[in-house]
Short mmCIF file of C-alpha atoms in Angstrom, two decimals:
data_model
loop_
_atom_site.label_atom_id
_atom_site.label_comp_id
_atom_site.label_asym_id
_atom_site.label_seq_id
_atom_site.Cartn_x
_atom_site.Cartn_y
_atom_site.Cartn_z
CA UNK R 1 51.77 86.90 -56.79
CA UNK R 2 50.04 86.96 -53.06
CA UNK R 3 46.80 89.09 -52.75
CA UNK R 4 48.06 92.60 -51.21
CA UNK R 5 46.97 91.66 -47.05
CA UNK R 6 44.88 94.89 -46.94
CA UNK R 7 42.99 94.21 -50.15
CA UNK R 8 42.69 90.35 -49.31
CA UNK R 9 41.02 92.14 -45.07
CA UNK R 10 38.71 94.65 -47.52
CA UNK R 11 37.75 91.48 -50.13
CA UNK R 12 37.21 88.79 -46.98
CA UNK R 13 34.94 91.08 -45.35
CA UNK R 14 32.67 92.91 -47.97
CA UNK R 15 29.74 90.74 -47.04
CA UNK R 16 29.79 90.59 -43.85
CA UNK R 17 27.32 93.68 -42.35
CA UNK R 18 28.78 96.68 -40.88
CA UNK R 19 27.56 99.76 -38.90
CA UNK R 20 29.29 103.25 -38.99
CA UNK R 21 26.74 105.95 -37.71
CA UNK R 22 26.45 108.37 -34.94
CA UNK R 23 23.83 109.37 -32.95
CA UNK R 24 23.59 112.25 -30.80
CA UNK R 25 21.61 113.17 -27.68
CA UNK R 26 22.45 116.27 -25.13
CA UNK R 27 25.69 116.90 -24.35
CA UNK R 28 27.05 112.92 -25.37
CA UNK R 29 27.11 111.83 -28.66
CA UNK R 30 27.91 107.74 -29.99
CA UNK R 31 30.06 107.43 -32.98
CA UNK R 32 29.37 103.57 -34.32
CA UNK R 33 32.52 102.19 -35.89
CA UNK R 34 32.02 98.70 -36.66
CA UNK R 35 33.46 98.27 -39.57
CA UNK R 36 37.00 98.04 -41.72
CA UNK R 37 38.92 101.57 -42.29
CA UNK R 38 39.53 102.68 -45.77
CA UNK R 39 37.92 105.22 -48.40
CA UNK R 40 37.70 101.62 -50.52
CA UNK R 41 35.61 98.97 -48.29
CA UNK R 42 35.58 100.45 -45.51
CA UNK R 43 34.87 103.62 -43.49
CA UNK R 44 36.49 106.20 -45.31
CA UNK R 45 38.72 109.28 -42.91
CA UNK R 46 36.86 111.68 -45.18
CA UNK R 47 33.34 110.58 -43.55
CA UNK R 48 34.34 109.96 -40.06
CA UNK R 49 35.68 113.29 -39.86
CA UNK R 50 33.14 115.05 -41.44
CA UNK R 51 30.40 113.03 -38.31
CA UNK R 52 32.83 114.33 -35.83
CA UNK R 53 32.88 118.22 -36.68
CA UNK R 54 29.56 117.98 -36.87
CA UNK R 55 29.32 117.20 -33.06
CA UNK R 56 31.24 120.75 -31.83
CA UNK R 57 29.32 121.50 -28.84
CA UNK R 58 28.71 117.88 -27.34
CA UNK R 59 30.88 117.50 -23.79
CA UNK R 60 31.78 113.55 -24.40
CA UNK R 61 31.89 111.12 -27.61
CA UNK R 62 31.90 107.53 -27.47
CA UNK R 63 33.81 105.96 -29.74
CA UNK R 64 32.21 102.47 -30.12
CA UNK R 65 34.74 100.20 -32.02
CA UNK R 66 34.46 96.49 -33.01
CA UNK R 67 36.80 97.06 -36.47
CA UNK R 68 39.67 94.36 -37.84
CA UNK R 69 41.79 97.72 -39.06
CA UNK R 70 42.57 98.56 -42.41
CA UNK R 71 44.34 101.43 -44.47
CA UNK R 72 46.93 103.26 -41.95
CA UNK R 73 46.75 106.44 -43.81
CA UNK R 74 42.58 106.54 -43.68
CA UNK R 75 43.21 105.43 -39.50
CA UNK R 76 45.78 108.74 -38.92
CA UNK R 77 43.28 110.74 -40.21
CA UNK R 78 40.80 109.63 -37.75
CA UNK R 79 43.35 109.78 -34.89
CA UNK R 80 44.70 112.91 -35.44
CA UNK R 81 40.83 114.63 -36.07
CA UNK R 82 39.68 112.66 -32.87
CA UNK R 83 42.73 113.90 -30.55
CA UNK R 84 42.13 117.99 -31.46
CA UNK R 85 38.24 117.60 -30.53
CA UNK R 86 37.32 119.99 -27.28
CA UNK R 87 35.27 117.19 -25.91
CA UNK R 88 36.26 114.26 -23.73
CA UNK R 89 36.53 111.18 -26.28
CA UNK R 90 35.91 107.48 -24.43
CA UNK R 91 36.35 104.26 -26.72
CA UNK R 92 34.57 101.59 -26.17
CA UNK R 93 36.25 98.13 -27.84
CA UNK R 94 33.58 96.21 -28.23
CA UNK R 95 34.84 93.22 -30.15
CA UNK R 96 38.05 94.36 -31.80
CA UNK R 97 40.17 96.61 -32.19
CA UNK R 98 43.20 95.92 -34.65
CA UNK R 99 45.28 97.33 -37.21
CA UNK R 100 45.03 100.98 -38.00
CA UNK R 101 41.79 100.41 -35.84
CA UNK R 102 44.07 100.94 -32.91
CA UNK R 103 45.69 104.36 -33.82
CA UNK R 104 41.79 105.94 -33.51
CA UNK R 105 41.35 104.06 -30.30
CA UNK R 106 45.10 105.41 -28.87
CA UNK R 107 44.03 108.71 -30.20
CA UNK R 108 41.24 108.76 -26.95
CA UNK R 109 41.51 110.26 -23.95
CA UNK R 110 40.05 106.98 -22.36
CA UNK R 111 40.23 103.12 -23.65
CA UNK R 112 37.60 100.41 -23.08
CA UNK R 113 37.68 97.11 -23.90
CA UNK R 114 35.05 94.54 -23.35
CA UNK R 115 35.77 91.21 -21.69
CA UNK R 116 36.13 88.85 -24.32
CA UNK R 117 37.32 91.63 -27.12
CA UNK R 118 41.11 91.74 -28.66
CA UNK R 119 43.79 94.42 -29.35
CA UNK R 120 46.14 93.62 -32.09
CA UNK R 121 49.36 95.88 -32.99
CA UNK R 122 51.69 94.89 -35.91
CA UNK R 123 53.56 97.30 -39.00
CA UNK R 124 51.19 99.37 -40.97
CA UNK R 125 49.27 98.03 -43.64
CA UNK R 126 48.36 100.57 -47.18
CA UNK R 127 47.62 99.96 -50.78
CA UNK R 128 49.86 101.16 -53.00
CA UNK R 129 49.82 101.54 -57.18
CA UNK R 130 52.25 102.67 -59.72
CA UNK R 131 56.20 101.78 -60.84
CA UNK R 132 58.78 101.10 -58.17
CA UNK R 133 60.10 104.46 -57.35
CA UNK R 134 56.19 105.30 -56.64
CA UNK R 135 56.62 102.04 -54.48
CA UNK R 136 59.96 103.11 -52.88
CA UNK R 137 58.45 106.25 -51.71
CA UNK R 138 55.29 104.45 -50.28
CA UNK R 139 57.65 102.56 -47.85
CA UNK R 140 59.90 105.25 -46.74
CA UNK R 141 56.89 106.68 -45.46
CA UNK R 142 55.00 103.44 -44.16
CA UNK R 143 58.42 103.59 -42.12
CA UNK R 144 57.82 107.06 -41.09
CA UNK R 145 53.79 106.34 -39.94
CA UNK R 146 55.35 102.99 -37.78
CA UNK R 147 57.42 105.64 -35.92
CA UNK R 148 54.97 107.91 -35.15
CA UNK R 149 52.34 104.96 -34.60
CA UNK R 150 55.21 103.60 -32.19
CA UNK R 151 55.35 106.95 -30.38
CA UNK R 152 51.51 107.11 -29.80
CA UNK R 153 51.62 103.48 -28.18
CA UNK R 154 54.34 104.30 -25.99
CA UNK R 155 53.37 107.43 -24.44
CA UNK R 156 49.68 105.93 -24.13
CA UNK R 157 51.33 102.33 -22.46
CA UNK R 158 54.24 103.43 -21.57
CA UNK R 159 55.95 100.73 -22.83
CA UNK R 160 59.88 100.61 -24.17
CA UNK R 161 59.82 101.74 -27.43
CA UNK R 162 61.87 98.59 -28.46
CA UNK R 163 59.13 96.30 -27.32
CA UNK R 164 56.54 98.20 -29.01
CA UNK R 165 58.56 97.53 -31.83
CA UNK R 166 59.17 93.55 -31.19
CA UNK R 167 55.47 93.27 -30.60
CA UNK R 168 54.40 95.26 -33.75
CA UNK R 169 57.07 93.11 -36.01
CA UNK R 170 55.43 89.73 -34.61
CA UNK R 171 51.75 91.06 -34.80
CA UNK R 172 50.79 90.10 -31.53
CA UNK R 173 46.93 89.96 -30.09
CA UNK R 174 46.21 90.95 -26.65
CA UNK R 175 43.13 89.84 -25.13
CA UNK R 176 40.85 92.64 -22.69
CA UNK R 177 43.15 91.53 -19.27
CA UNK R 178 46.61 91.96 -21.79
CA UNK R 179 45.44 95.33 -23.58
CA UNK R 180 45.25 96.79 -19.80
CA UNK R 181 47.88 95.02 -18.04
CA UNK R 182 49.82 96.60 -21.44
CA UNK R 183 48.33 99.92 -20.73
CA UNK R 184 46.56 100.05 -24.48
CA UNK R 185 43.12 100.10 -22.70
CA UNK R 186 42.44 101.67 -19.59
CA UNK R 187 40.16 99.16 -17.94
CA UNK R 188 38.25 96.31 -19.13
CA UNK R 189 34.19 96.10 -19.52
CA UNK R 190 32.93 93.06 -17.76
CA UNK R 191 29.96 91.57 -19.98
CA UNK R 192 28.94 88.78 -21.46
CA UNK R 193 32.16 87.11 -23.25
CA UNK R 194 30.16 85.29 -25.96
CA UNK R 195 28.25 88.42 -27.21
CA UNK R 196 31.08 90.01 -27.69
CA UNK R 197 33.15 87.60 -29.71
CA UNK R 198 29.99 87.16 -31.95
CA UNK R 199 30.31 91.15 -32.45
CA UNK R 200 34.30 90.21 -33.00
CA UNK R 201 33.40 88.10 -36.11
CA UNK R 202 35.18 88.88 -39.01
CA UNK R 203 37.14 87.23 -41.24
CA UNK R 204 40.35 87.70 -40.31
CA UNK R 205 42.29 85.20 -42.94
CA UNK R 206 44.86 88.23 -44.20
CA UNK R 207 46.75 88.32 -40.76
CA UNK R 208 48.91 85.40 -39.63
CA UNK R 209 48.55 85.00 -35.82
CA UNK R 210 44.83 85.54 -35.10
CA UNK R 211 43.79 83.81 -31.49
CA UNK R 212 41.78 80.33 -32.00
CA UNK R 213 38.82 82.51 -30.19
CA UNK R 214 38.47 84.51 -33.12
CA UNK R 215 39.10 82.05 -36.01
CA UNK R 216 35.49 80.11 -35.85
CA UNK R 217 33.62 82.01 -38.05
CA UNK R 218 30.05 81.53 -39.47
CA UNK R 219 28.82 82.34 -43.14
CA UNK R 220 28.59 86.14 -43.44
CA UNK R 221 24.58 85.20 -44.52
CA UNK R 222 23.88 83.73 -41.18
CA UNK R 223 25.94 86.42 -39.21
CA UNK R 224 23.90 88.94 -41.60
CA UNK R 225 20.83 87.51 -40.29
CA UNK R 226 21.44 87.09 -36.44
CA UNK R 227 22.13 90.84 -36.00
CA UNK R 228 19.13 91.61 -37.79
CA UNK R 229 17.53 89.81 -35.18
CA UNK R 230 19.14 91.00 -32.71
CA UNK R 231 18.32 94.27 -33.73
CA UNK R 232 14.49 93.42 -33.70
CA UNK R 233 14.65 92.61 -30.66
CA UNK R 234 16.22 95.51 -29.45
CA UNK R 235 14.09 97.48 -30.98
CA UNK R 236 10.75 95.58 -29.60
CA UNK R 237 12.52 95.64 -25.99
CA UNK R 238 12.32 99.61 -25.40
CA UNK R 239 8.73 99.91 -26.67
#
Protein backbone atom coordinates (compact mmCIF):
# COMPACT_ATOMS: atom_id res chain seq x y z
CA UNK A 1 0.00 0.00 0.00
CA UNK A 2 1.46 3.66 -1.16
CA UNK A 3 2.78 5.94 1.70
CA UNK A 4 -0.30 8.44 2.48
CA UNK A 5 1.26 11.80 0.10
CA UNK A 6 0.99 14.04 3.20
CA UNK A 7 2.81 11.68 5.53
CA UNK A 8 5.40 10.67 2.70
CA UNK A 9 5.79 15.54 2.34
CA UNK A 10 6.04 15.42 6.53
CA UNK A 11 8.63 12.09 6.43
CA UNK A 12 10.78 13.62 3.20
CA UNK A 13 11.26 16.75 4.93
CA UNK A 14 11.90 16.16 8.75
CA UNK A 15 15.57 16.85 8.32
CA UNK A 16 15.71 19.40 6.41
CA UNK A 17 15.87 22.86 8.83
CA UNK A 18 12.95 25.00 9.22
CA UNK A 19 12.13 28.46 10.73
CA UNK A 20 8.65 29.45 12.17
CA UNK A 21 9.09 32.57 14.50
CA UNK A 22 7.95 36.08 14.68
CA UNK A 23 9.50 39.02 15.55
CA UNK A 24 8.02 42.20 16.34
CA UNK A 25 9.15 45.84 16.20
CA UNK A 26 6.69 49.12 16.35
CA UNK A 27 3.74 49.03 14.67
CA UNK A 28 5.03 45.91 11.96
CA UNK A 29 5.54 42.66 13.06
CA UNK A 30 7.32 39.41 10.74
CA UNK A 31 5.70 36.12 11.11
CA UNK A 32 8.53 33.43 9.71
CA UNK A 33 6.80 30.50 8.08
CA UNK A 34 9.28 28.40 6.50
CA UNK A 35 8.30 25.34 7.11
CA UNK A 36 5.54 22.33 6.36
CA UNK A 37 1.87 22.88 7.98
CA UNK A 38 0.60 20.33 10.36
CA UNK A 39 0.28 19.83 14.30
CA UNK A 40 2.56 16.48 13.26
CA UNK A 41 5.89 17.76 11.36
CA UNK A 42 5.10 20.76 10.78
CA UNK A 43 3.83 24.12 12.07
CA UNK A 44 0.92 23.30 13.94
CA UNK A 45 -2.63 26.00 13.45
CA UNK A 46 -2.66 25.84 17.24
CA UNK A 47 0.85 27.79 17.41
CA UNK A 48 0.53 30.07 14.54
CA UNK A 49 -2.53 31.35 15.91
CA UNK A 50 -1.61 31.67 19.24
CA UNK A 51 1.88 34.20 17.57
CA UNK A 52 -0.75 36.07 15.78
CA UNK A 53 -3.17 37.16 18.77
CA UNK A 54 -0.38 37.95 20.41
CA UNK A 55 0.40 40.81 17.89
CA UNK A 56 -3.23 42.86 18.53
CA UNK A 57 -2.06 46.29 18.32
CA UNK A 58 0.65 46.05 15.43
CA UNK A 59 -0.74 48.12 12.09
CA UNK A 60 0.90 45.51 9.40
CA UNK A 61 2.18 41.69 9.56
CA UNK A 62 4.34 40.13 7.14
CA UNK A 63 3.69 36.92 6.42
CA UNK A 64 7.06 35.50 5.18
CA UNK A 65 6.34 32.07 3.48
CA UNK A 66 8.77 29.61 1.76
CA UNK A 67 6.46 26.27 2.88
CA UNK A 68 5.75 22.98 0.42
CA UNK A 69 2.00 22.86 2.20
CA UNK A 70 0.77 20.23 4.23
CA UNK A 71 -2.44 19.29 6.35
CA UNK A 72 -5.53 21.40 4.80
CA UNK A 73 -7.36 21.39 8.00
CA UNK A 74 -4.09 22.87 10.13
CA UNK A 75 -3.79 25.62 6.74
CA UNK A 76 -7.82 26.81 7.25
CA UNK A 77 -7.07 27.47 10.56
CA UNK A 78 -4.34 29.78 9.72
CA UNK A 79 -6.38 31.40 6.90
CA UNK A 80 -9.36 31.96 8.56
CA UNK A 81 -7.33 33.47 12.01
CA UNK A 82 -5.13 35.57 9.53
CA UNK A 83 -8.23 37.09 7.47
CA UNK A 84 -10.25 38.43 10.95
CA UNK A 85 -6.88 40.25 12.16
CA UNK A 86 -7.49 44.34 12.37
CA UNK A 87 -4.12 44.83 10.82
CA UNK A 88 -3.08 44.96 7.19
CA UNK A 89 -1.51 41.34 6.48
CA UNK A 90 1.26 41.35 3.35
CA UNK A 91 2.78 37.82 2.32
CA UNK A 92 5.83 37.61 1.19
CA UNK A 93 6.52 34.09 -0.99
CA UNK A 94 9.79 33.72 -0.64
CA UNK A 95 10.52 30.35 -2.16
CA UNK A 96 7.23 28.49 -2.14
CA UNK A 97 4.16 28.54 -1.54
CA UNK A 98 2.09 25.22 -2.16
CA UNK A 99 -0.50 23.09 -0.88
CA UNK A 100 -2.51 24.21 2.07
CA UNK A 101 0.48 26.77 2.14
CA UNK A 102 -1.57 28.71 -0.32
CA UNK A 103 -4.95 29.03 1.58
CA UNK A 104 -2.78 31.26 4.43
CA UNK A 105 -1.20 33.18 1.63
CA UNK A 106 -4.96 33.80 -0.20
CA UNK A 107 -6.13 34.57 3.23
CA UNK A 108 -3.84 38.16 2.87
CA UNK A 109 -4.86 41.25 2.02
CA UNK A 110 -1.67 41.51 -0.25
CA UNK A 111 0.47 38.60 -2.13
CA UNK A 112 4.22 38.65 -2.87
CA UNK A 113 6.11 36.42 -4.59
CA UNK A 114 9.77 36.52 -5.23
CA UNK A 115 11.26 36.12 -8.69
CA UNK A 116 12.31 32.74 -8.93
CA UNK A 117 9.60 31.34 -6.16
CA UNK A 118 6.46 28.91 -7.17
CA UNK A 119 2.68 28.72 -6.41
CA UNK A 120 1.21 25.34 -6.60
CA UNK A 121 -2.75 24.62 -6.27
CA UNK A 122 -4.10 21.00 -6.48
CA UNK A 123 -7.14 18.97 -4.13
CA UNK A 124 -6.56 19.05 -0.47
CA UNK A 125 -4.30 16.83 1.15
CA UNK A 126 -5.21 15.37 5.25
CA UNK A 127 -4.37 12.35 7.24
CA UNK A 128 -6.94 10.35 8.13
CA UNK A 129 -7.27 7.09 10.74
CA UNK A 130 -9.97 4.74 11.65
CA UNK A 131 -12.62 2.15 9.68
CA UNK A 132 -14.18 3.22 6.42
CA UNK A 133 -17.24 5.03 7.46
CA UNK A 134 -14.61 7.25 9.62
CA UNK A 135 -12.92 7.39 6.07
CA UNK A 136 -16.18 8.15 4.15
CA UNK A 137 -16.83 11.05 6.31
CA UNK A 138 -13.17 12.41 5.96
CA UNK A 139 -13.84 12.79 2.15
CA UNK A 140 -17.23 14.24 2.13
CA UNK A 141 -15.65 16.92 3.88
CA UNK A 142 -12.15 17.09 2.02
CA UNK A 143 -14.90 17.76 -0.79
CA UNK A 144 -16.48 20.41 1.20
CA UNK A 145 -12.80 22.31 2.15
CA UNK A 146 -11.95 22.05 -2.03
CA UNK A 147 -15.14 24.16 -2.42
CA UNK A 148 -14.53 26.63 -0.11
CA UNK A 149 -10.64 26.55 -1.00
CA UNK A 150 -12.04 27.00 -4.70
CA UNK A 151 -14.11 30.00 -3.61
CA UNK A 152 -11.12 31.77 -1.87
CA UNK A 153 -8.98 31.40 -5.19
CA UNK A 154 -11.57 32.73 -7.28
CA UNK A 155 -12.63 35.77 -5.62
CA UNK A 156 -8.78 36.50 -4.89
CA UNK A 157 -7.88 35.70 -9.00
CA UNK A 158 -10.83 36.02 -10.28
CA UNK A 159 -10.61 33.18 -12.20
CA UNK A 160 -13.72 30.76 -13.54
CA UNK A 161 -14.45 28.61 -10.96
CA UNK A 162 -14.22 25.65 -13.47
CA UNK A 163 -10.62 26.40 -14.19
CA UNK A 164 -9.75 26.70 -10.68
CA UNK A 165 -11.05 23.42 -10.57
CA UNK A 166 -9.11 21.91 -13.83
CA UNK A 167 -5.98 23.44 -12.44
CA UNK A 168 -6.42 22.10 -8.84
CA UNK A 169 -7.32 18.39 -10.34
CA UNK A 170 -3.93 18.50 -12.47
CA UNK A 171 -1.80 20.13 -9.62
CA UNK A 172 -0.36 22.69 -11.59
CA UNK A 173 2.84 25.05 -10.51
CA UNK A 174 2.93 28.58 -11.43
CA UNK A 175 6.10 30.30 -11.42
CA UNK A 176 6.31 34.34 -9.80
CA UNK A 177 5.25 35.92 -13.62
CA UNK A 178 2.15 32.94 -13.70
CA UNK A 179 1.00 33.39 -9.91
CA UNK A 180 0.40 37.26 -10.98
CA UNK A 181 -0.59 37.06 -14.47
CA UNK A 182 -3.19 34.36 -12.52
CA UNK A 183 -3.98 36.96 -10.00
CA UNK A 184 -2.76 34.48 -6.90
CA UNK A 185 0.01 37.07 -6.11
CA UNK A 186 -0.30 40.58 -6.48
CA UNK A 187 3.08 41.51 -7.87
CA UNK A 188 6.29 39.82 -8.08
CA UNK A 189 9.64 40.68 -5.92
CA UNK A 190 12.53 41.13 -8.23
CA UNK A 191 15.72 39.55 -6.44
CA UNK A 192 18.18 37.36 -6.90
CA UNK A 193 16.56 34.08 -8.63
CA UNK A 194 19.17 31.63 -7.27
CA UNK A 195 18.76 32.65 -3.55
CA UNK A 196 15.54 32.10 -3.70
CA UNK A 197 15.27 28.65 -5.20
CA UNK A 198 17.99 27.59 -2.60
CA UNK A 199 15.31 28.92 0.11
CA UNK A 200 12.68 26.77 -2.24
CA UNK A 201 14.58 23.50 -1.41
CA UNK A 202 12.59 20.90 -0.18
CA UNK A 203 11.95 17.67 -1.01
CA UNK A 204 9.14 17.63 -2.87
CA UNK A 205 9.01 13.69 -4.02
CA UNK A 206 5.10 13.23 -2.65
CA UNK A 207 3.64 15.51 -5.49
CA UNK A 208 3.71 14.42 -9.14
CA UNK A 209 4.36 17.49 -11.35
CA UNK A 210 7.02 19.52 -9.49
CA UNK A 211 9.01 22.03 -12.11
CA UNK A 212 12.70 20.64 -13.05
CA UNK A 213 13.80 24.09 -11.14
CA UNK A 214 12.79 22.70 -8.01
CA UNK A 215 13.67 18.97 -8.31
CA UNK A 216 17.73 19.35 -7.82
CA UNK A 217 18.01 19.01 -4.39
CA UNK A 218 21.10 18.75 -2.08
CA UNK A 219 21.48 16.47 1.14
CA UNK A 220 19.36 18.06 3.90
CA UNK A 221 23.10 18.00 5.94
CA UNK A 222 24.65 20.31 3.48
CA UNK A 223 21.44 22.53 3.06
CA UNK A 224 21.47 22.37 7.09
CA UNK A 225 24.83 23.77 7.00
CA UNK A 226 24.71 26.56 4.25
CA UNK A 227 21.92 28.44 6.09
CA UNK A 228 23.80 28.27 9.13
CA UNK A 229 26.23 30.10 7.31
CA UNK A 230 24.31 32.19 5.88
CA UNK A 231 22.96 33.12 8.99
CA UNK A 232 26.53 33.97 10.39
CA UNK A 233 26.98 36.06 8.08
CA UNK A 234 24.02 37.91 8.47
CA UNK A 235 24.49 38.23 11.71
CA UNK A 236 28.34 39.56 11.41
CA UNK A 237 27.01 42.01 8.51
CA UNK A 238 24.80 44.39 10.87
CA UNK A 239 27.44 44.63 13.62
Amino acid sequence: MPMPKLLQLFLDNQNRPRDFHVKAEGNEAEIYLYDAIGAWFGVAAEDFVRELRNLDGVETIHLRMNSPGGDVFEGRAMATALSQVKARTVCHIEGLSASAATYVAAACDEVEIADGGFYMIHEAWTLTLGNKRDHEHQIGLLSKVDDSIIGDYAKRTGVDRQQLIDWMAAETWFNAAEAVEHGFADRMLETDRSQNRKRAQWNLAAYQNVPAALTDQPPPEQLFDRVQAERRLALLERR
